[in-house]
């Protein structure tokens, strides 16, 4: 898990907080993970995804690295 540099969303009082993580899965598990992220009640956005076959390709597993950005209200921002 790696927390990346935050970036401000201009003129709206919010900050994007990106987090990158890697995991192994099969395709249905990856699909479920992406669905859960994108449909979460918090605002989460998949901004980058890289997938490839895992070292032991015979298992059908893939290795994915995903960057997810969460939206955070800046301290002192007016609603």
GROMACS .gro file of C-alpha atoms in nm:
model
   79
    1UNK     CA    1   0.000   0.000   0.000
    2UNK     CA    2   0.139   0.337  -0.102
    3UNK     CA    3  -0.016   0.677  -0.028
    4UNK     CA    4   0.067   0.913  -0.314
    5UNK     CA    5   0.087   1.292  -0.327
    6UNK     CA    6  -0.248   1.465  -0.279
    7UNK     CA    7  -0.380   1.713  -0.532
    8UNK     CA    8  -0.628   1.995  -0.489
    9UNK     CA    9  -0.938   2.022  -0.704
   10UNK     CA   10  -0.939   2.384  -0.815
   11UNK     CA   11  -1.207   2.622  -0.687
   12UNK     CA   12  -1.423   2.362  -0.512
   13UNK     CA   13  -1.254   2.309  -0.175
   14UNK     CA   14  -1.169   1.941  -0.210
   15UNK     CA   15  -0.849   1.738  -0.215
   16UNK     CA   16  -0.792   1.410  -0.399
   17UNK     CA   17  -0.605   1.153  -0.188
   18UNK     CA   18  -0.461   0.876  -0.409
   19UNK     CA   19  -0.364   0.534  -0.274
   20UNK     CA   20  -0.193   0.261  -0.479
   21UNK     CA   21  -0.212  -0.108  -0.389
   22UNK     CA   22  -0.136  -0.442  -0.553
   23UNK     CA   23  -0.305  -0.778  -0.517
   24UNK     CA   24  -0.349  -1.111  -0.687
   25UNK     CA   25  -0.689  -1.235  -0.802
   26UNK     CA   26  -0.879  -1.405  -1.078
   27UNK     CA   27  -1.093  -1.200  -1.317
   28UNK     CA   28  -1.423  -1.232  -1.122
   29UNK     CA   29  -1.247  -1.119  -0.801
   30UNK     CA   30  -1.093  -0.820  -0.983
   31UNK     CA   31  -1.434  -0.728  -1.126
   32UNK     CA   32  -1.588  -0.750  -0.777
   33UNK     CA   33  -1.310  -0.533  -0.627
   34UNK     CA   34  -1.360  -0.265  -0.895
   35UNK     CA   35  -1.737  -0.271  -0.847
   36UNK     CA   36  -1.705  -0.235  -0.469
   37UNK     CA   37  -1.469   0.062  -0.504
   38UNK     CA   38  -1.675   0.247  -0.766
   39UNK     CA   39  -2.011   0.185  -0.591
   40UNK     CA   40  -1.894   0.272  -0.236
   41UNK     CA   41  -2.096   0.538  -0.051
   42UNK     CA   42  -1.776   0.746  -0.015
   43UNK     CA   43  -1.653   0.909  -0.335
   44UNK     CA   44  -1.380   0.675  -0.461
   45UNK     CA   45  -1.243   0.680  -0.815
   46UNK     CA   46  -1.022   0.420  -0.983
   47UNK     CA   47  -0.775   0.647  -1.162
   48UNK     CA   48  -0.525   0.384  -1.282
   49UNK     CA   49  -0.514   0.009  -1.319
   50UNK     CA   50  -0.244  -0.225  -1.450
   51UNK     CA   51  -0.295  -0.600  -1.470
   52UNK     CA   52  -0.090  -0.891  -1.595
   53UNK     CA   53  -0.050  -1.263  -1.549
   54UNK     CA   54   0.086  -1.369  -1.213
   55UNK     CA   55   0.416  -1.560  -1.197
   56UNK     CA   56   0.232  -1.891  -1.207
   57UNK     CA   57   0.007  -1.827  -1.507
   58UNK     CA   58  -0.132  -2.182  -1.494
   59UNK     CA   59  -0.353  -2.087  -1.198
   60UNK     CA   60  -0.536  -1.823  -1.402
   61UNK     CA   61  -0.445  -1.556  -1.147
   62UNK     CA   62  -0.355  -1.205  -1.246
   63UNK     CA   63  -0.153  -0.945  -1.058
   64UNK     CA   64  -0.311  -0.599  -1.050
   65UNK     CA   65  -0.192  -0.261  -0.930
   66UNK     CA   66  -0.473  -0.014  -0.875
   67UNK     CA   67  -0.469   0.355  -0.786
   68UNK     CA   68  -0.782   0.472  -0.607
   69UNK     CA   69  -0.848   0.838  -0.531
   70UNK     CA   70  -1.068   0.942  -0.243
   71UNK     CA   71  -1.223   1.287  -0.220
   72UNK     CA   72  -1.163   1.478   0.102
   73UNK     CA   73  -1.303   1.817   0.197
   74UNK     CA   74  -1.027   2.069   0.261
   75UNK     CA   75  -1.007   2.205   0.614
   76UNK     CA   76  -1.185   2.539   0.633
   77UNK     CA   77  -1.363   2.495   0.300
   78UNK     CA   78  -1.706   2.653   0.277
   79UNK     CA   79  -1.995   2.425   0.176
   0.00000   0.00000   0.00000
